[in-house]
Amino acid sequence: MIKRSTIAGLLAIVWMCIIFAFSSQPADESSEVSIGFSYRMVSSAGNFFHLPWDEEEFRRISAAIEGYVRKAAHMTEYAILAVLLYLWLENWQLTLVKKSVIAVFMAMIYAASDEFHQLFVQGRSGSVRDVIIDSAGAILGILIFVGVKECISFLWNRRKSREVGLS
C-alpha cells in the first residue's frame, strides 16, 4: 500500500512541474491568461449581482485588478506547494513546527529557483518581490492548513474522550 506521504511527495513534484510550466509562458501569453481570468471573474460577478455594467466597464475593472489576481494566484500556487510538502514530511519524526518550517523553506527555495528560471523566459524577469509574495503564500498556506488540522484534531479528541466517559 502506498503511503499518503508518498502520494503527497509525488503530487508536490507534479505541482512544481505545473508551476514551472506557468513560469515558462512568455510574458504576453501569461498576461493574456491572467487578464482573461480577471475578466471572467468580473463579468461573472457583474452578471451574478445584476450590475448595470457594459463591456467597457468589465474590461476597465478587469485591467485594474489583474495585478492583484496574478499575485493572489502566485500565493495560492505556493500555499498548495507548501501544504503538499508538509504532507510529504508527515511520516518523518519531526515536530509540527519543524515540518512547517521545512515545508515553507522548501517552497521558498523553489520560489527563488522559479524566479531565476524566469530570467531566461521571453519578456519575463526574476523578482525578489515575487519570491517574497510566493513565500508569504507558502507561510499562509501552512498556517491555515495546520490551524485547521489542529482544530479538527482537538475536536475529534474531545469527542472521543466524551464517548469514553459515557461508556
Coordinates of C-alpha atoms in Angstrom, one line a residue:
M1 CA 0.0 0.0 0.0
I2 CA 1.3 3.4 -0.9
K3 CA 1.6 5.8 2.0
R4 CA -0.2 9.1 1.9
S5 CA 3.1 10.9 2.4
T6 CA 4.5 9.3 -0.7
I7 CA 1.5 10.4 -2.8
A8 CA 1.8 13.9 -1.4
G9 CA 5.5 13.9 -2.4
L10 CA 4.6 12.8 -5.9
L11 CA 1.9 15.5 -6.1
A12 CA 4.4 18.1 -4.9
I13 CA 6.7 17.2 -7.8
V14 CA 3.7 17.3 -10.2
W15 CA 2.7 20.7 -8.7
M16 CA 6.3 22.0 -9.2
C17 CA 6.1 21.0 -12.8
I18 CA 2.8 22.9 -13.2
I19 CA 4.3 26.0 -11.6
F20 CA 7.4 25.6 -13.9
A21 CA 5.0 25.3 -17.0
F22 CA 3.2 28.5 -16.0
S23 CA 6.5 30.3 -15.5
S24 CA 7.7 29.1 -18.9
Q25 CA 5.0 31.1 -20.6
P26 CA 6.3 34.2 -22.4
A27 CA 5.1 37.5 -20.7
D28 CA 2.4 38.2 -23.4
E29 CA 0.9 34.7 -23.0
S30 CA 1.0 34.9 -19.2
S31 CA -0.7 38.3 -19.2
E32 CA -3.4 37.1 -21.6
V33 CA -4.2 34.3 -19.2
S34 CA -4.4 36.5 -16.1
I35 CA -6.3 39.2 -17.9
G36 CA -8.8 36.6 -19.3
F37 CA -9.2 35.2 -15.8
S38 CA -9.8 38.6 -14.3
Y39 CA -12.3 39.4 -17.0
R40 CA -14.2 36.2 -16.3
M41 CA -14.2 36.9 -12.6
V42 CA -15.5 40.5 -13.0
S43 CA -18.1 39.6 -15.7
S44 CA -19.4 36.6 -13.6
A45 CA -19.7 38.8 -10.5
G46 CA -21.4 41.5 -12.6
N47 CA -23.9 39.0 -14.0
F48 CA -24.5 37.3 -10.7
F49 CA -25.2 40.6 -8.9
H50 CA -27.1 42.0 -11.9
L51 CA -24.8 45.1 -12.1
P52 CA -25.5 47.5 -14.9
W53 CA -22.1 47.5 -16.4
D54 CA -21.3 47.4 -20.1
E55 CA -18.4 45.6 -21.8
E56 CA -16.1 48.6 -21.4
E57 CA -16.6 48.7 -17.7
F58 CA -16.0 45.0 -17.3
R59 CA -12.7 45.4 -19.2
R60 CA -11.6 48.5 -17.2
I61 CA -12.2 46.8 -13.9
S62 CA -10.5 43.6 -15.1
A63 CA -7.4 45.6 -16.1
A64 CA -7.4 47.3 -12.7
I65 CA -7.5 44.1 -10.6
E66 CA -5.3 41.9 -12.9
G67 CA -2.1 42.5 -10.9
Y68 CA -3.8 41.6 -7.7
V69 CA -5.3 38.5 -9.3
R70 CA -1.9 37.5 -10.6
K71 CA -0.3 37.9 -7.1
A72 CA -3.1 36.0 -5.4
A73 CA -2.6 33.2 -7.9
H74 CA 1.1 33.1 -7.1
M75 CA 0.3 33.0 -3.4
T76 CA -2.2 30.2 -3.9
E77 CA 0.3 28.1 -6.0
Y78 CA 2.9 28.3 -3.2
A79 CA 0.3 27.7 -0.5
I80 CA -0.6 24.5 -2.2
L81 CA 3.0 23.5 -2.7
A82 CA 3.9 24.1 1.0
V83 CA 0.9 22.0 2.1
L84 CA 1.9 19.2 -0.2
L85 CA 5.5 19.3 1.1
Y86 CA 4.2 19.4 4.7
L87 CA 2.1 16.2 4.0
W88 CA 5.2 14.6 2.4
L89 CA 7.0 15.2 5.7
E90 CA 4.2 13.7 7.8
N91 CA 5.8 10.4 8.4
W92 CA 9.1 11.8 9.4
Q93 CA 9.8 12.0 13.1
L94 CA 9.6 15.8 13.2
T95 CA 7.6 18.2 15.4
L96 CA 4.8 20.1 13.8
V97 CA 6.9 23.3 13.9
K98 CA 9.9 21.6 12.2
K99 CA 7.7 20.1 9.5
S100 CA 6.1 23.5 8.9
V101 CA 9.4 25.4 8.8
I102 CA 11.0 22.8 6.4
A103 CA 7.9 22.8 4.1
V104 CA 7.9 26.6 3.9
F105 CA 11.7 26.7 3.4
M106 CA 11.5 24.2 0.6
A107 CA 8.7 26.2 -1.1
M108 CA 10.8 29.4 -0.7
I109 CA 13.8 27.7 -2.3
Y110 CA 11.6 26.6 -5.2
A111 CA 10.1 30.1 -5.5
A112 CA 13.6 31.6 -5.7
S113 CA 14.6 29.0 -8.3
D114 CA 11.4 29.7 -10.3
E115 CA 12.2 33.4 -10.4
F116 CA 15.7 32.6 -11.6
H117 CA 14.2 30.4 -14.3
Q118 CA 12.1 33.3 -15.4
L119 CA 15.2 35.3 -16.2
F120 CA 15.5 33.1 -19.3
V121 CA 11.9 33.3 -20.4
Q122 CA 11.0 35.9 -23.1
G123 CA 9.6 39.1 -21.6
R124 CA 9.8 37.8 -18.1
S125 CA 12.1 38.8 -15.2
G126 CA 13.0 37.4 -11.9
S127 CA 12.0 39.4 -8.9
V128 CA 12.9 39.3 -5.2
R129 CA 9.4 40.8 -4.6
D130 CA 7.8 37.8 -6.3
V131 CA 9.8 35.4 -4.1
I132 CA 8.5 37.3 -1.0
I133 CA 4.9 37.1 -2.3
D134 CA 5.3 33.4 -3.1
S135 CA 6.9 32.8 0.3
A136 CA 4.0 34.7 2.0
G137 CA 1.6 32.3 0.2
A138 CA 3.6 29.3 1.5
I139 CA 3.5 30.7 5.1
L140 CA -0.2 31.4 4.9
G141 CA -1.0 28.0 3.4
I142 CA 0.9 26.2 6.2
L143 CA -0.7 28.4 8.9
I144 CA -4.2 27.8 7.6
F145 CA -3.6 24.1 6.9
V146 CA -2.0 23.4 10.3
G147 CA -4.6 25.5 12.1
V148 CA -7.5 23.7 10.6
K149 CA -5.8 20.3 11.1
E150 CA -5.1 21.1 14.8
C151 CA -8.7 22.3 15.3
I152 CA -10.1 19.2 13.8
S153 CA -7.7 17.0 15.8
F154 CA -8.7 18.9 19.0
L155 CA -12.4 18.5 18.3
W156 CA -12.0 14.8 17.4
N157 CA -10.1 14.0 20.6
R158 CA -12.6 15.9 22.7
R159 CA -15.4 13.9 21.1
K160 CA -13.6 10.6 21.7
S161 CA -12.9 11.5 25.3
R162 CA -16.6 12.3 25.8
E163 CA -17.6 8.9 24.3
V164 CA -15.1 7.1 26.6
G165 CA -16.6 9.0 29.6
L166 CA -20.1 7.9 28.6
S167 CA -19.2 4.2 28.4

